[in-house]
Amino acid sequence: MTTTATAGSLDELVRDRSILVCCGSGGVGKTTTAVVLALRAAELGRRAVVVTIDPAKRLADALGLGGLTNQPSRIEADLDGELWAMMLDTKSTFDDLVGRYASDDGQRTRILENRFYRNISGALSGTQEYMAMEKLHELHEGSDFDLIVVDTPPTRNALDFLDAPRRLTRFLDHRLYKLVTAPNRGVLKAVNMAAQSFIRSVAKVVGADVIDDAVAFFQAFDGMEQGFRDRAVRVEELLRADETAFVLVASPRRDTIDEATFFAEKLVESGIPVRALVVNRMHPRFDDGLAEATRERAATLGDAAIGNLYRNLADFQLAASREDEHLSGLAATVAPAPVVRVPFLPTDVHDLDGLRAIEAH
């Protein structure tokens, strides 16, 4: 059976850490959890910002913001601190990063106007994960927020967002990248010819225009690699720093528990402890009785209506006990992290009061 954390367990994280990373698969209430943690920090007097990936419209409305942007917006509420929110815009974040490391306006313009860049900057696999980490670093280094809560992209590949900085550096060091950019680097003619041979082969498949745009992009990128490498290293260091805490979010369904268990194991293998587990949409326990006993009790009652109520209670007890069984392995994997159970609520979140109803758990 899982343990239920006291309110102070998560309070310690939102009060003492400067970064919370909410991770887990999609559809488990991760974004809502991230917002609630930032809300709690603001109630404790901190200046908190939540970086969301793709919040539901009702959640943006609950925050009083019709449309979140790539820059933090303050949520007006009666709080001891401040609550801010923003929605990650992958392309805008990538554009800002290019502008930061371009050697001059000409290089920046060549990259931003390149058709290949415009196609990949918002759609390339892994870009969203990397830009989420980039936005985290930007806020940490360039703002005065006490707490940054990051809602990581939904992914079935457990550590895509954690591995994103390393994937970028591996790409920049890849032989193929160096071959494609060879004309700007003054390397041996033989290497340049090898690159051209490869490019001609690929052009037959995807089209010469696409290849021309790609080569022009990578050549325009020349000289910016070290800035991107250094940034990637700092982002990875920040994710592993003591000031950063990972909160794993799950739901009690068997498939999402299996994914969360896999996620937790990968974090542990990477040397990153899970600091808290939040499980949303749990069935209420009502009491510690067994479903079989409640069902037997229903059979002895003369009143049919009351008997039906007991049978319904037995169904809830059975569902709750199965959820506890599902959670037992995951709770053991993340131990000694606290396990926080959030029950099914009668309505969706439509305002700050709805967020506070979740916060109470």
PDB file of N, CA, C and O in Angstrom, residues 154-203:
ATOM      1  N   PRO A 154       5.241  16.021 -23.158  1.00  0.00           N
ATOM      2  CA  PRO A 154       4.793  14.624 -23.050  1.00  0.00           C
ATOM      3  C   PRO A 154       5.574  13.765 -24.026  1.00  0.00           C
ATOM      4  O   PRO A 154       5.703  14.099 -25.199  1.00  0.00           O
ATOM      5  N   THR A 155       6.134  12.690 -23.539  1.00  0.00           N
ATOM      6  CA  THR A 155       6.953  11.840 -24.403  1.00  0.00           C
ATOM      7  C   THR A 155       6.900  10.406 -23.926  1.00  0.00           C
ATOM      8  O   THR A 155       6.771  10.143 -22.734  1.00  0.00           O
ATOM      9  N   ARG A 156       6.984   9.471 -24.846  1.00  0.00           N
ATOM     10  CA  ARG A 156       7.049   8.058 -24.487  1.00  0.00           C
ATOM     11  C   ARG A 156       8.502   7.609 -24.323  1.00  0.00           C
ATOM     12  O   ARG A 156       8.767   6.496 -23.892  1.00  0.00           O
ATOM     13  N   ASN A 157       9.440   8.475 -24.697  1.00  0.00           N
ATOM     14  CA  ASN A 157      10.850   8.181 -24.491  1.00  0.00           C
ATOM     15  C   ASN A 157      11.288   8.884 -23.215  1.00  0.00           C
ATOM     16  O   ASN A 157      11.392  10.103 -23.179  1.00  0.00           O
ATOM     17  N   ALA A 158      11.513   8.097 -22.184  1.00  0.00           N
ATOM     18  CA  ALA A 158      11.550   8.599 -20.822  1.00  0.00           C
ATOM     19  C   ALA A 158      12.434   9.819 -20.605  1.00  0.00           C
ATOM     20  O   ALA A 158      12.028  10.755 -19.923  1.00  0.00           O
ATOM     21  N   LEU A 159      13.620   9.835 -21.177  1.00  0.00           N
ATOM     22  CA  LEU A 159      14.552  10.904 -20.838  1.00  0.00           C
ATOM     23  C   LEU A 159      14.914  11.771 -22.025  1.00  0.00           C
ATOM     24  O   LEU A 159      16.022  12.299 -22.101  1.00  0.00           O
ATOM     25  N   ASP A 160      14.005  11.933 -22.987  1.00  0.00           N
ATOM     26  CA  ASP A 160      14.292  12.777 -24.139  1.00  0.00           C
ATOM     27  C   ASP A 160      14.692  14.184 -23.709  1.00  0.00           C
ATOM     28  O   ASP A 160      15.642  14.761 -24.230  1.00  0.00           O
ATOM     29  N   PHE A 161      13.949  14.749 -22.762  1.00  0.00           N
ATOM     30  CA  PHE A 161      14.230  16.132 -22.365  1.00  0.00           C
ATOM     31  C   PHE A 161      15.559  16.220 -21.617  1.00  0.00           C
ATOM     32  O   PHE A 161      16.283  17.206 -21.734  1.00  0.00           O
ATOM     33  N   LEU A 162      15.909  15.185 -20.859  1.00  0.00           N
ATOM     34  CA  LEU A 162      17.161  15.195 -20.116  1.00  0.00           C
ATOM     35  C   LEU A 162      18.351  14.995 -21.038  1.00  0.00           C
ATOM     36  O   LEU A 162      19.426  15.551 -20.824  1.00  0.00           O
ATOM     37  N   ASP A 163      18.139  14.223 -22.091  1.00  0.00           N
ATOM     38  CA  ASP A 163      19.222  13.901 -23.022  1.00  0.00           C
ATOM     39  C   ASP A 163      19.374  14.942 -24.125  1.00  0.00           C
ATOM     40  O   ASP A 163      20.354  14.919 -24.870  1.00  0.00           O
ATOM     41  N   ALA A 164      18.409  15.867 -24.236  1.00  0.00           N
ATOM     42  CA  ALA A 164      18.415  16.824 -25.342  1.00  0.00           C
ATOM     43  C   ALA A 164      19.714  17.627 -25.431  1.00  0.00           C
ATOM     44  O   ALA A 164      20.261  17.789 -26.527  1.00  0.00           O
ATOM     45  N   PRO A 165      20.255  18.178 -24.336  1.00  0.00           N
ATOM     46  CA  PRO A 165      21.515  18.934 -24.461  1.00  0.00           C
ATOM     47  C   PRO A 165      22.657  18.073 -25.005  1.00  0.00           C
ATOM     48  O   PRO A 165      23.451  18.519 -25.827  1.00  0.00           O
ATOM     49  N   ARG A 166      22.724  16.802 -24.554  1.00  0.00           N
ATOM     50  CA  ARG A 166      23.793  15.931 -25.032  1.00  0.00           C
ATOM     51  C   ARG A 166      23.603  15.558 -26.495  1.00  0.00           C
ATOM     52  O   ARG A 166      24.575  15.409 -27.249  1.00  0.00           O
ATOM     53  N   ARG A 167      22.348  15.415 -26.934  1.00  0.00           N
ATOM     54  CA  ARG A 167      22.094  15.089 -28.334  1.00  0.00           C
ATOM     55  C   ARG A 167      22.577  16.220 -29.238  1.00  0.00           C
ATOM     56  O   ARG A 167      23.109  15.983 -30.321  1.00  0.00           O
ATOM     57  N   LEU A 168      22.409  17.462 -28.787  1.00  0.00           N
ATOM     58  CA  LEU A 168      22.869  18.594 -29.587  1.00  0.00           C
ATOM     59  C   LEU A 168      24.387  18.573 -29.739  1.00  0.00           C
ATOM     60  O   LEU A 168      24.922  18.730 -30.839  1.00  0.00           O
ATOM     61  N   THR A 169      25.092  18.348 -28.639  1.00  0.00           N
ATOM     62  CA  THR A 169      26.551  18.338 -28.719  1.00  0.00           C
ATOM     63  C   THR A 169      27.048  17.146 -29.538  1.00  0.00           C
ATOM     64  O   THR A 169      28.042  17.268 -30.260  1.00  0.00           O
ATOM     65  N   ARG A 170      26.361  16.007 -29.433  1.00  0.00           N
ATOM     66  CA  ARG A 170      26.760  14.859 -30.247  1.00  0.00           C
ATOM     67  C   ARG A 170      26.590  15.167 -31.728  1.00  0.00           C
ATOM     68  O   ARG A 170      27.405  14.775 -32.557  1.00  0.00           O
ATOM     69  N   PHE A 171      25.514  15.883 -32.066  1.00  0.00           N
ATOM     70  CA  PHE A 171      25.290  16.247 -33.465  1.00  0.00           C
ATOM     71  C   PHE A 171      26.375  17.184 -33.973  1.00  0.00           C
ATOM     72  O   PHE A 171      26.912  17.014 -35.075  1.00  0.00           O
ATOM     73  N   LEU A 172      26.721  18.177 -33.174  1.00  0.00           N
ATOM     74  CA  LEU A 172      27.735  19.144 -33.592  1.00  0.00           C
ATOM     75  C   LEU A 172      29.111  18.490 -33.752  1.00  0.00           C
ATOM     76  O   LEU A 172      29.954  18.984 -34.505  1.00  0.00           O
ATOM     77  N   ASP A 173      29.340  17.386 -33.045  1.00  0.00           N
ATOM     78  CA  ASP A 173      30.613  16.686 -33.155  1.00  0.00           C
ATOM     79  C   ASP A 173      30.576  15.559 -34.180  1.00  0.00           C
ATOM     80  O   ASP A 173      31.596  14.905 -34.414  1.00  0.00           O
ATOM     81  N   HIS A 174      29.408  15.339 -34.794  1.00  0.00           N
ATOM     82  CA  HIS A 174      29.253  14.212 -35.711  1.00  0.00           C
ATOM     83  C   HIS A 174      30.042  14.445 -37.005  1.00  0.00           C
ATOM     84  O   HIS A 174      30.119  15.558 -37.524  1.00  0.00           O
ATOM     85  N   ARG A 175      30.610  13.367 -37.531  1.00  0.00           N
ATOM     86  CA  ARG A 175      31.410  13.451 -38.757  1.00  0.00           C
ATOM     87  C   ARG A 175      30.594  14.010 -39.920  1.00  0.00           C
ATOM     88  O   ARG A 175      31.099  14.791 -40.738  1.00  0.00           O
ATOM     89  N   LEU A 176      29.310  13.634 -39.984  1.00  0.00           N
ATOM     90  CA  LEU A 176      28.474  14.105 -41.091  1.00  0.00           C
ATOM     91  C   LEU A 176      28.322  15.623 -41.045  1.00  0.00           C
ATOM     92  O   LEU A 176      28.421  16.306 -42.073  1.00  0.00           O
ATOM     93  N   TYR A 177      28.100  16.178 -39.847  1.00  0.00           N
ATOM     94  CA  TYR A 177      27.984  17.631 -39.720  1.00  0.00           C
ATOM     95  C   TYR A 177      29.268  18.308 -40.185  1.00  0.00           C
ATOM     96  O   TYR A 177      29.252  19.313 -40.900  1.00  0.00           O
ATOM     97  N   LYS A 178      30.398  17.736 -39.807  1.00  0.00           N
ATOM     98  CA  LYS A 178      31.678  18.336 -40.190  1.00  0.00           C
ATOM     99  C   LYS A 178      31.914  18.228 -41.694  1.00  0.00           C
ATOM    100  O   LYS A 178      32.503  19.123 -42.302  1.00  0.00           O
ATOM    101  N   LEU A 179      31.425  17.143 -42.303  1.00  0.00           N
ATOM    102  CA  LEU A 179      31.560  17.011 -43.753  1.00  0.00           C
ATOM    103  C   LEU A 179      30.706  18.042 -44.485  1.00  0.00           C
ATOM    104  O   LEU A 179      31.152  18.679 -45.440  1.00  0.00           O
ATOM    105  N   VAL A 180      29.475  18.200 -44.024  1.00  0.00           N
ATOM    106  CA  VAL A 180      28.562  19.127 -44.697  1.00  0.00           C
ATOM    107  C   VAL A 180      29.062  20.559 -44.609  1.00  0.00           C
ATOM    108  O   VAL A 180      28.903  21.351 -45.534  1.00  0.00           O
ATOM    109  N   THR A 181      29.675  20.891 -43.483  1.00  0.00           N
ATOM    110  CA  THR A 181      30.149  22.270 -43.304  1.00  0.00           C
ATOM    111  C   THR A 181      31.594  22.431 -43.758  1.00  0.00           C
ATOM    112  O   THR A 181      32.179  23.509 -43.601  1.00  0.00           O
ATOM    113  N   ALA A 182      32.163  21.393 -44.359  1.00  0.00           N
ATOM    114  CA  ALA A 182      33.576  21.432 -44.744  1.00  0.00           C
ATOM    115  C   ALA A 182      33.959  22.617 -45.624  1.00  0.00           C
ATOM    116  O   ALA A 182      35.035  23.186 -45.435  1.00  0.00           O
ATOM    117  N   PRO A 183      33.158  23.019 -46.605  1.00  0.00           N
ATOM    118  CA  PRO A 183      33.580  24.131 -47.464  1.00  0.00           C
ATOM    119  C   PRO A 183      33.915  25.403 -46.703  1.00  0.00           C
ATOM    120  O   PRO A 183      34.743  26.186 -47.140  1.00  0.00           O
ATOM    121  N   ASN A 184      33.280  25.625 -45.567  1.00  0.00           N
ATOM    122  CA  ASN A 184      33.569  26.834 -44.801  1.00  0.00           C
ATOM    123  C   ASN A 184      34.743  26.657 -43.844  1.00  0.00           C
ATOM    124  O   ASN A 184      35.177  27.594 -43.217  1.00  0.00           O
ATOM    125  N   ARG A 185      35.214  25.420 -43.723  1.00  0.00           N
ATOM    126  CA  ARG A 185      36.219  25.163 -42.711  1.00  0.00           C
ATOM    127  C   ARG A 185      37.615  25.021 -43.307  1.00  0.00           C
ATOM    128  O   ARG A 185      38.582  24.856 -42.579  1.00  0.00           O
ATOM    129  N   GLY A 186      37.716  25.020 -44.647  1.00  0.00           N
ATOM    130  CA  GLY A 186      39.023  24.940 -45.269  1.00  0.00           C
ATOM    131  C   GLY A 186      39.706  23.609 -45.064  1.00  0.00           C
ATOM    132  O   GLY A 186      40.930  23.533 -44.980  1.00  0.00           O
ATOM    133  N   VAL A 187      38.933  22.507 -44.959  1.00  0.00           N
ATOM    134  CA  VAL A 187      39.534  21.194 -44.763  1.00  0.00           C
ATOM    135  C   VAL A 187      40.017  20.662 -46.100  1.00  0.00           C
ATOM    136  O   VAL A 187      39.814  21.268 -47.152  1.00  0.00           O
ATOM    137  N   LEU A 188      40.617  19.506 -46.076  1.00  0.00           N
ATOM    138  CA  LEU A 188      41.201  18.934 -47.278  1.00  0.00           C
ATOM    139  C   LEU A 188      40.160  18.741 -48.366  1.00  0.00           C
ATOM    140  O   LEU A 188      39.002  18.419 -48.100  1.00  0.00           O
ATOM    141  N   LYS A 189      40.577  18.920 -49.591  1.00  0.00           N
ATOM    142  CA  LYS A 189      39.675  18.802 -50.730  1.00  0.00           C
ATOM    143  C   LYS A 189      39.043  17.423 -50.796  1.00  0.00           C
ATOM    144  O   LYS A 189      37.873  17.279 -51.163  1.00  0.00           O
ATOM    145  N   ALA A 190      39.778  16.392 -50.404  1.00  0.00           N
ATOM    146  CA  ALA A 190      39.243  15.034 -50.451  1.00  0.00           C
ATOM    147  C   ALA A 190      38.031  14.896 -49.538  1.00  0.00           C
ATOM    148  O   ALA A 190      37.048  14.231 -49.869  1.00  0.00           O
ATOM    149  N   VAL A 191      38.105  15.518 -48.370  1.00  0.00           N
ATOM    150  CA  VAL A 191      36.977  15.462 -47.442  1.00  0.00           C
ATOM    151  C   VAL A 191      35.785  16.198 -48.037  1.00  0.00           C
ATOM    152  O   VAL A 191      34.649  15.750 -47.982  1.00  0.00           O
ATOM    153  N   ASN A 192      36.055  17.355 -48.627  1.00  0.00           N
ATOM    154  CA  ASN A 192      34.996  18.135 -49.255  1.00  0.00           C
ATOM    155  C   ASN A 192      34.327  17.322 -50.365  1.00  0.00           C
ATOM    156  O   ASN A 192      33.107  17.335 -50.515  1.00  0.00           O
ATOM    157  N   MET A 193      35.110  16.616 -51.152  1.00  0.00           N
ATOM    158  CA  MET A 193      34.554  15.791 -52.225  1.00  0.00           C
ATOM    159  C   MET A 193      33.697  14.670 -51.658  1.00  0.00           C
ATOM    160  O   MET A 193      32.650  14.326 -52.205  1.00  0.00           O
ATOM    161  N   ALA A 194      34.123  14.108 -50.524  1.00  0.00           N
ATOM    162  CA  ALA A 194      33.319  13.060 -49.887  1.00  0.00           C
ATOM    163  C   ALA A 194      31.966  13.613 -49.461  1.00  0.00           C
ATOM    164  O   ALA A 194      30.927  12.968 -49.617  1.00  0.00           O
ATOM    165  N   ALA A 195      31.991  14.824 -48.918  1.00  0.00           N
ATOM    166  CA  ALA A 195      30.737  15.457 -48.523  1.00  0.00           C
ATOM    167  C   ALA A 195      29.842  15.681 -49.735  1.00  0.00           C
ATOM    168  O   ALA A 195      28.640  15.417 -49.695  1.00  0.00           O
ATOM    169  N   GLN A 196      30.437  16.165 -50.806  1.00  0.00           N
ATOM    170  CA  GLN A 196      29.642  16.434 -52.001  1.00  0.00           C
ATOM    171  C   GLN A 196      29.051  15.153 -52.573  1.00  0.00           C
ATOM    172  O   GLN A 196      27.911  15.136 -53.052  1.00  0.00           O
ATOM    173  N   SER A 197      29.806  14.050 -52.529  1.00  0.00           N
ATOM    174  CA  SER A 197      29.301  12.771 -53.018  1.00  0.00           C
ATOM    175  C   SER A 197      28.100  12.319 -52.200  1.00  0.00           C
ATOM    176  O   SER A 197      27.084  11.866 -52.739  1.00  0.00           O
ATOM    177  N   PHE A 198      28.213  12.459 -50.890  1.00  0.00           N
ATOM    178  CA  PHE A 198      27.097  12.090 -50.014  1.00  0.00           C
ATOM    179  C   PHE A 198      25.877  12.969 -50.300  1.00  0.00           C
ATOM    180  O   PHE A 198      24.749  12.484 -50.399  1.00  0.00           O
ATOM    181  N   ILE A 199      26.110  14.250 -50.437  1.00  0.00           N
ATOM    182  CA  ILE A 199      25.012  15.194 -50.665  1.00  0.00           C
ATOM    183  C   ILE A 199      24.296  14.883 -51.977  1.00  0.00           C
ATOM    184  O   ILE A 199      23.067  14.916 -52.060  1.00  0.00           O
ATOM    185  N   ARG A 200      25.063  14.563 -53.023  1.00  0.00           N
ATOM    186  CA  ARG A 200      24.437  14.244 -54.308  1.00  0.00           C
ATOM    187  C   ARG A 200      23.550  13.002 -54.194  1.00  0.00           C
ATOM    188  O   ARG A 200      22.472  12.936 -54.779  1.00  0.00           O
ATOM    189  N   SER A 201      23.997  12.021 -53.409  1.00  0.00           N
ATOM    190  CA  SER A 201      23.210  10.796 -53.228  1.00  0.00           C
ATOM    191  C   SER A 201      21.891  11.088 -52.525  1.00  0.00           C
ATOM    192  O   SER A 201      20.828  10.614 -52.917  1.00  0.00           O
ATOM    193  N   VAL A 202      21.958  11.892 -51.471  1.00  0.00           N
ATOM    194  CA  VAL A 202      20.736  12.225 -50.723  1.00  0.00           C
ATOM    195  C   VAL A 202      19.817  13.099 -51.561  1.00  0.00           C
ATOM    196  O   VAL A 202      18.587  12.964 -51.509  1.00  0.00           O
ATOM    197  N   ALA A 203      20.390  13.991 -52.378  1.00  0.00           N
ATOM    198  CA  ALA A 203      19.588  14.903 -53.198  1.00  0.00           C
ATOM    199  C   ALA A 203      18.678  14.145 -54.156  1.00  0.00           C
ATOM    200  O   ALA A 203      17.579  14.598 -54.488  1.00  0.00           O
TER     201      ALA A 203
END
